[in-house]
Short mmCIF file of C-alpha atoms and ligand atoms in Angstrom, two decimals:
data_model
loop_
_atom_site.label_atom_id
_atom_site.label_comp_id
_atom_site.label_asym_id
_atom_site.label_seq_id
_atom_site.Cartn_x
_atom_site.Cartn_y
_atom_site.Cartn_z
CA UNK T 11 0.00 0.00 0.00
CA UNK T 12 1.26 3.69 -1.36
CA UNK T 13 1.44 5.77 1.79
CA UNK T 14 -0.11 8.46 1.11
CA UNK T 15 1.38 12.16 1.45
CA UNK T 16 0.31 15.71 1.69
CA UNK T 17 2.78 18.57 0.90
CA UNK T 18 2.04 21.97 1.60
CA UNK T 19 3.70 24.41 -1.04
CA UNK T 20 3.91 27.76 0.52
CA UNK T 21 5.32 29.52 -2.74
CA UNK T 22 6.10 33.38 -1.80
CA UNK T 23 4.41 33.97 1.50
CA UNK T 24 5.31 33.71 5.67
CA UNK T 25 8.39 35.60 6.85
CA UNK T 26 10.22 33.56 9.23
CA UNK T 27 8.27 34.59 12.40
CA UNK T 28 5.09 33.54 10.55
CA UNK T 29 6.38 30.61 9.26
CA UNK T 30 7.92 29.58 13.11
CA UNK T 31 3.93 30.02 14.08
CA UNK T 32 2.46 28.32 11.25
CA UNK T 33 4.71 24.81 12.39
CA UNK T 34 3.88 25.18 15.88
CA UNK T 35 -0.04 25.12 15.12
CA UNK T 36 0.32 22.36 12.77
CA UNK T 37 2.69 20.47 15.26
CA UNK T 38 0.58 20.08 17.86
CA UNK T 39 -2.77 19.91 15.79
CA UNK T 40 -0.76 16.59 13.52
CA UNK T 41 1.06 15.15 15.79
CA UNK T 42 -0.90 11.97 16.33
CA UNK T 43 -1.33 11.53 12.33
CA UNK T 44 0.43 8.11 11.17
CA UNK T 45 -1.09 6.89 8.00
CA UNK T 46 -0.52 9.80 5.93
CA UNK T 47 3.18 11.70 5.45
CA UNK T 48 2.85 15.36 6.07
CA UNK T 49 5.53 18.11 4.39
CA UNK T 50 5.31 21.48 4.42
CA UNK T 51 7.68 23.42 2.04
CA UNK T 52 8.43 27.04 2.83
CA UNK T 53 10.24 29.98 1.09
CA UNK T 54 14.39 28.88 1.27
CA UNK T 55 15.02 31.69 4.07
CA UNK T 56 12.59 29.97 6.43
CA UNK T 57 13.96 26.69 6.52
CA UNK T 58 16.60 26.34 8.86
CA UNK T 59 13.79 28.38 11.76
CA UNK T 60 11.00 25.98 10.22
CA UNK T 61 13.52 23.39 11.06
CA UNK T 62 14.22 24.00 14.23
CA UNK T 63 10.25 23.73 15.41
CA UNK T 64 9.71 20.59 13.47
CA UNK T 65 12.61 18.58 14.21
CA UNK T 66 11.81 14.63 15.82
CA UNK T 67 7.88 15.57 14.54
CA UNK T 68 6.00 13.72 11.92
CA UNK T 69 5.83 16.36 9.86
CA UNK T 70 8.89 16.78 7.07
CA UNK T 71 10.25 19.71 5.30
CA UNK T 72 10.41 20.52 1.78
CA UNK T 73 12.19 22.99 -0.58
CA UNK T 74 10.41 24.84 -3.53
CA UNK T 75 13.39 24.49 -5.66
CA UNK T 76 17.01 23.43 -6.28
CA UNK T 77 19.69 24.24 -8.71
CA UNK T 78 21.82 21.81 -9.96
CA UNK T 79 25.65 22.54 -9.37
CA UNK T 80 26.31 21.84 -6.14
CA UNK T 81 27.98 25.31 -6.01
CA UNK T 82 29.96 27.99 -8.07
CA UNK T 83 29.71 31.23 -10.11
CA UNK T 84 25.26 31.20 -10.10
CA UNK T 85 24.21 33.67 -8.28
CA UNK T 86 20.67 33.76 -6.84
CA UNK T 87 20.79 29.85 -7.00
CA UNK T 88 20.55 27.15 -4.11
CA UNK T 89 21.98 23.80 -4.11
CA UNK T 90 20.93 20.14 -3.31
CA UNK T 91 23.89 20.09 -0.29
CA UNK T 92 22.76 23.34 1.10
CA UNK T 93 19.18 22.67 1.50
CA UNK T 94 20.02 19.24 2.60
CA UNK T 95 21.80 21.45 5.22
CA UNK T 96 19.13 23.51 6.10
CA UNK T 97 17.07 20.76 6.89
CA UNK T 98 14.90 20.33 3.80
CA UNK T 99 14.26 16.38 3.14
CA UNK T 100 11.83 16.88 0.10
CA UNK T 101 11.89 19.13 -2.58
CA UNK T 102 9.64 20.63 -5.36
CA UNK T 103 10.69 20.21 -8.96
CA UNK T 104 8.92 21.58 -12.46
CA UNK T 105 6.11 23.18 -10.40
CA UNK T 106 4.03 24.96 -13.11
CA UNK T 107 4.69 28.37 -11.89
CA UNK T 108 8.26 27.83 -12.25
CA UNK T 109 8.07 26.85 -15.93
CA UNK T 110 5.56 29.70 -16.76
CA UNK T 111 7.56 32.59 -15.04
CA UNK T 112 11.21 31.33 -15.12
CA UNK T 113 11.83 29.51 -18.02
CA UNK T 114 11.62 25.77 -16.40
CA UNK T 115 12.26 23.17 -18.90
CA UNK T 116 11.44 19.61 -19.13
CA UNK T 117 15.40 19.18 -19.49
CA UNK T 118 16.38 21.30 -16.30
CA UNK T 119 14.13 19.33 -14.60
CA UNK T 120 15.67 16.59 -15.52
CA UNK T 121 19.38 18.07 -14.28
CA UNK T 122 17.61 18.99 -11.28
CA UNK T 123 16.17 15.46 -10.28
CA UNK T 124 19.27 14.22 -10.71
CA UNK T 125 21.25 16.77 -8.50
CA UNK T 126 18.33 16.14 -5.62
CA UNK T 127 19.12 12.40 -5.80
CA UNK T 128 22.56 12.53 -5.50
CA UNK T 129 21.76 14.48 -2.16
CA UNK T 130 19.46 12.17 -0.90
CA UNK T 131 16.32 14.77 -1.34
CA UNK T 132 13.48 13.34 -2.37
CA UNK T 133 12.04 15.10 -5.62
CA UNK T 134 8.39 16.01 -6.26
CA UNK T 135 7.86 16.86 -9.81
CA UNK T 136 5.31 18.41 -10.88
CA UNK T 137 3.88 17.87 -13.94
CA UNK T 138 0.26 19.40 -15.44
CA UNK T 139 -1.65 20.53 -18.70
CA UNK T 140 -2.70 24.13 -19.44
CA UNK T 141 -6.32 24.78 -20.15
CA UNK T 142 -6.01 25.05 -24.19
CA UNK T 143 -4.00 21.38 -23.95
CA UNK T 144 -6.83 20.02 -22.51
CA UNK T 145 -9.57 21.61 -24.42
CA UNK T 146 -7.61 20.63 -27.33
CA UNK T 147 -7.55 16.79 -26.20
CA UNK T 148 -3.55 17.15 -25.74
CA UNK T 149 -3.40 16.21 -22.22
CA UNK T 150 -1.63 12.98 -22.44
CA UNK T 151 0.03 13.62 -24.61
CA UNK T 152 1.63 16.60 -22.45
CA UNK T 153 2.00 14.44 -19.73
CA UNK T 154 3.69 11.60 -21.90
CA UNK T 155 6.32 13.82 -23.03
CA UNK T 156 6.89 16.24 -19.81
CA UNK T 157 7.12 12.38 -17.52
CA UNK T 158 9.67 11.06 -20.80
CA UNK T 159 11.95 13.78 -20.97
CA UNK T 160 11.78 15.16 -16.86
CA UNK T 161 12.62 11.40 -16.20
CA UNK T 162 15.15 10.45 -18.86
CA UNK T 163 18.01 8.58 -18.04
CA UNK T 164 16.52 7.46 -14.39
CA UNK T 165 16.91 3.98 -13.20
CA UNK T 166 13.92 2.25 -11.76
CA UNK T 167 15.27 2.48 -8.23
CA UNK T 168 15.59 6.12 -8.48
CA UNK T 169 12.01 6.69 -9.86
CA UNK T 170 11.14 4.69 -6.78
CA UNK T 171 12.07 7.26 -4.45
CA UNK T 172 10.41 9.84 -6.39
CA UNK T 173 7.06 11.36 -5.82
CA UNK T 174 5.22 12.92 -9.08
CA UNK T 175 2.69 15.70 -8.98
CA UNK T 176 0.29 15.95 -11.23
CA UNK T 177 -1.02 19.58 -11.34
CA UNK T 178 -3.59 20.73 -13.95
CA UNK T 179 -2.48 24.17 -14.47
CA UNK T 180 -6.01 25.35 -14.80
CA UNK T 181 -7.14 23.92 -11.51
CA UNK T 182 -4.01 25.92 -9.75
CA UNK T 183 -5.18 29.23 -7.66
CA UNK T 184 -8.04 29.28 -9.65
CA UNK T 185 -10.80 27.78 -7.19
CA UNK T 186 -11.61 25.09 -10.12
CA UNK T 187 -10.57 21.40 -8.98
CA UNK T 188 -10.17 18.46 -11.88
CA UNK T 189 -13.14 15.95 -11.08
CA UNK T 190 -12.08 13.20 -9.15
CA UNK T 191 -12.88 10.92 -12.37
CA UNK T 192 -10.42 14.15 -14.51
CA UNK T 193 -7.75 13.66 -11.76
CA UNK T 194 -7.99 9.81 -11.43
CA UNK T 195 -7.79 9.65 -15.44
CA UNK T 196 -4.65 10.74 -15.67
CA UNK T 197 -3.08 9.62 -12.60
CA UNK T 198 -4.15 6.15 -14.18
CA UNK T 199 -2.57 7.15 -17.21
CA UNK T 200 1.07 8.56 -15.21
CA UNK T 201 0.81 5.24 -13.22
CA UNK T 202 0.96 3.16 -17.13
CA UNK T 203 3.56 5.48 -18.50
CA UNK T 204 5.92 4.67 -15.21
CA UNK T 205 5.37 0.66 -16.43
CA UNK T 206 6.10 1.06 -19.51
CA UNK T 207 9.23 3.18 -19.03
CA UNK T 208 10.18 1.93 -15.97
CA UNK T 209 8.51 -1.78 -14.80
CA UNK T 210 4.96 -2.44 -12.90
CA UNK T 211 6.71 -2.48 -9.58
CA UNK T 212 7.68 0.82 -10.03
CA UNK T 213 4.86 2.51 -11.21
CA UNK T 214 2.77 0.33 -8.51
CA UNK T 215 5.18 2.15 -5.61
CA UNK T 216 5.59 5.86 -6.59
CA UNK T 217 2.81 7.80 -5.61
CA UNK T 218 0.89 10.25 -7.65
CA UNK T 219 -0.40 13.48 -5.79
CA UNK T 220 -3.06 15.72 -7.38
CA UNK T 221 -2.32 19.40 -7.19
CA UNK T 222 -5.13 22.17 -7.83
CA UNK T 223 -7.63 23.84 -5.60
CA UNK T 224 -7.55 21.07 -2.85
CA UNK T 225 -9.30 22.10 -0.42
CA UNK T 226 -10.81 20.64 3.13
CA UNK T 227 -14.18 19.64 0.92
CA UNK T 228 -12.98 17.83 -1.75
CA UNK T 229 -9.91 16.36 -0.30
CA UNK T 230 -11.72 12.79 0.30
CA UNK T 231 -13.48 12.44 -2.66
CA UNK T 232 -10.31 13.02 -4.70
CA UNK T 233 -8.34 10.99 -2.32
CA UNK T 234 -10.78 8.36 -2.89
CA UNK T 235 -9.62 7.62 -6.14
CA UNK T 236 -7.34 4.49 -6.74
CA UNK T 237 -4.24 5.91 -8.31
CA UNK T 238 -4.25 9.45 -5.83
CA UNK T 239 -1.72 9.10 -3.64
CA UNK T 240 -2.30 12.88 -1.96
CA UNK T 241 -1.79 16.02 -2.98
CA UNK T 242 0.32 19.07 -3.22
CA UNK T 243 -1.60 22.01 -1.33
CA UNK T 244 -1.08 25.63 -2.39
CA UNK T 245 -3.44 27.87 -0.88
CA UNK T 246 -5.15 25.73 1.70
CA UNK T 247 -1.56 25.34 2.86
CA UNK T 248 -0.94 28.58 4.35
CA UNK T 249 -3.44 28.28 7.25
CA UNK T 250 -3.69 25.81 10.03
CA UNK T 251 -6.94 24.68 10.01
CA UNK T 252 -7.41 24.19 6.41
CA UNK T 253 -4.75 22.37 5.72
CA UNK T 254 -4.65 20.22 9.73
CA UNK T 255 -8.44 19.81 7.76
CA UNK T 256 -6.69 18.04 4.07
CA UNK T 257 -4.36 15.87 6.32
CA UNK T 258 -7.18 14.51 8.67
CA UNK T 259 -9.63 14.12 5.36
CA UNK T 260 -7.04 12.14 4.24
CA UNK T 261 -6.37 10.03 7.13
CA UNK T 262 -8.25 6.39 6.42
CA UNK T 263 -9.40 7.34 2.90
CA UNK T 264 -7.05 5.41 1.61
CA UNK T 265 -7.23 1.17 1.85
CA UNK T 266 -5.85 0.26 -1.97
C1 PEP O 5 0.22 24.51 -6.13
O1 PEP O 5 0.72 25.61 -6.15
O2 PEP O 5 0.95 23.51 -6.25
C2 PEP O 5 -1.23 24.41 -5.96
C3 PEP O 5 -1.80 23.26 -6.19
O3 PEP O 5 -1.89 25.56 -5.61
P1 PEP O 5 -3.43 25.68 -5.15
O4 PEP O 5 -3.70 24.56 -4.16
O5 PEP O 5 -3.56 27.02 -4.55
O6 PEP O 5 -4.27 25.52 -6.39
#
């Protein structure tokens, strides 16, 4: 059975006091939570304080980002070794925003992956459809080539530690979710790809987490679904209650 995890993506808001007081709430409100793996990934500047509240708790941290050199001449950049440093165990990779404002390809993806492995962080890579792909039936094959080429050159054992996100870019800060039955269809359709690049124990391990709008209401019904494996929280993330709400919607949902 896929274990099935929540992230919280915080993107560009908390300083560090409100991040410090966003942990503690969620600390205490989570800490009996076993069946479902909680991360919570604030700005870079936040992580070490973040850290510092969350350490021996059940919930992990995450980064939003990492470059690929583990250091040199790149200004404004962050490596694998220093957020491994600053306490990050997870980290976000591809996430829509990121290739729609700075220029993210399916090939640095790729570089980045395989910098976040060779630190031990665990990648989540997001991966989604923009609203004229899917009116114009092109979602799969989107997804087919943003998995191929983001995932190129992995071994199976790699992809195992992975975690994919798949993200609808329409459903993201808009308030519109994918359908359980949208979502489901094309976490089915991730969860072939992996076997067919990759091998059926593989793609039955790596868990799948829907992305868009997820909210306290809908979280069961899409966690219902066979191949959702949890989701990646943007908004709901940044208070307490909603997202202490996703995690314990999730908690039992889940008996595949
Ligand atoms: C996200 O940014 O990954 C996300 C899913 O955002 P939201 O939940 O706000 O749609």
């Amino acid at each position: 059975m896929r274990k099935p995890i929540i992230a919280g993506n915080w993107k560009l808001n908390k300083t560090p006091q409100e991040a410090m007081e966003l942990v503690a709430l969620l600390k205490r409100e989570l800490s009996t939570v076993t069946d479902v793996e909680i991360v919570v990934c604030p700005v870079f500047t936040c992580l070490r304080d973040v850290e510092d509240i969350l350490a021996e708790s059940n919930i992990g941290i995450g980064a939003q980002n990492v470059y690929w050199e583990d250091e040199g001449a790149f200004t404004g950049e962050v490596s694998a070794p220093i957020l491994k440093s600053s306490g990050a165990k997870y980290v976000i990779i591809g996430h829509s925003e990121r290739r729609q404002y700075f220029g993210e390809t399916n090939e640095t993806v790729n570089k980045r992956i395989k910098a976040a492995l060779k630190h031990q962080l665990i990648p989540i890579v997001c991966v989604g459809e923009v609203l004229s792909e899917r009116e114009e039936n092109k979602t799969f094959a989107v997804i087919e080539k943003q998995c191929k080429e983001s995932l190129a050159g992995l071994t199976a054992e790699e992809m195992k530690l992975m975690i994919i996100a798949y993200e609808p870019v329409w459903a993201i800060g808009t308030g519109k979710t994918a359908t359980p039955d949208q979502a489901q269809e094309v976490h089915k359709f991730i969860r072939d790809l992996l076997k067919k690049i990759f091998d059926e124990d593989t793609a039955q391990s790596v868990r799948i987490q829907y992305g868009g709008s997820v909210k306290p209401e809908n979280t069961a019904d899409l966690m219902g679904q066979a191949d959702i494996d949890g989701a990646l929280v943007g908004g709901a993330s940044l208070k307490a209650d909603s997202f202490t709400a996703i995690v314990k919607n999730t908690c039992g949902v889940k008996t595949n």
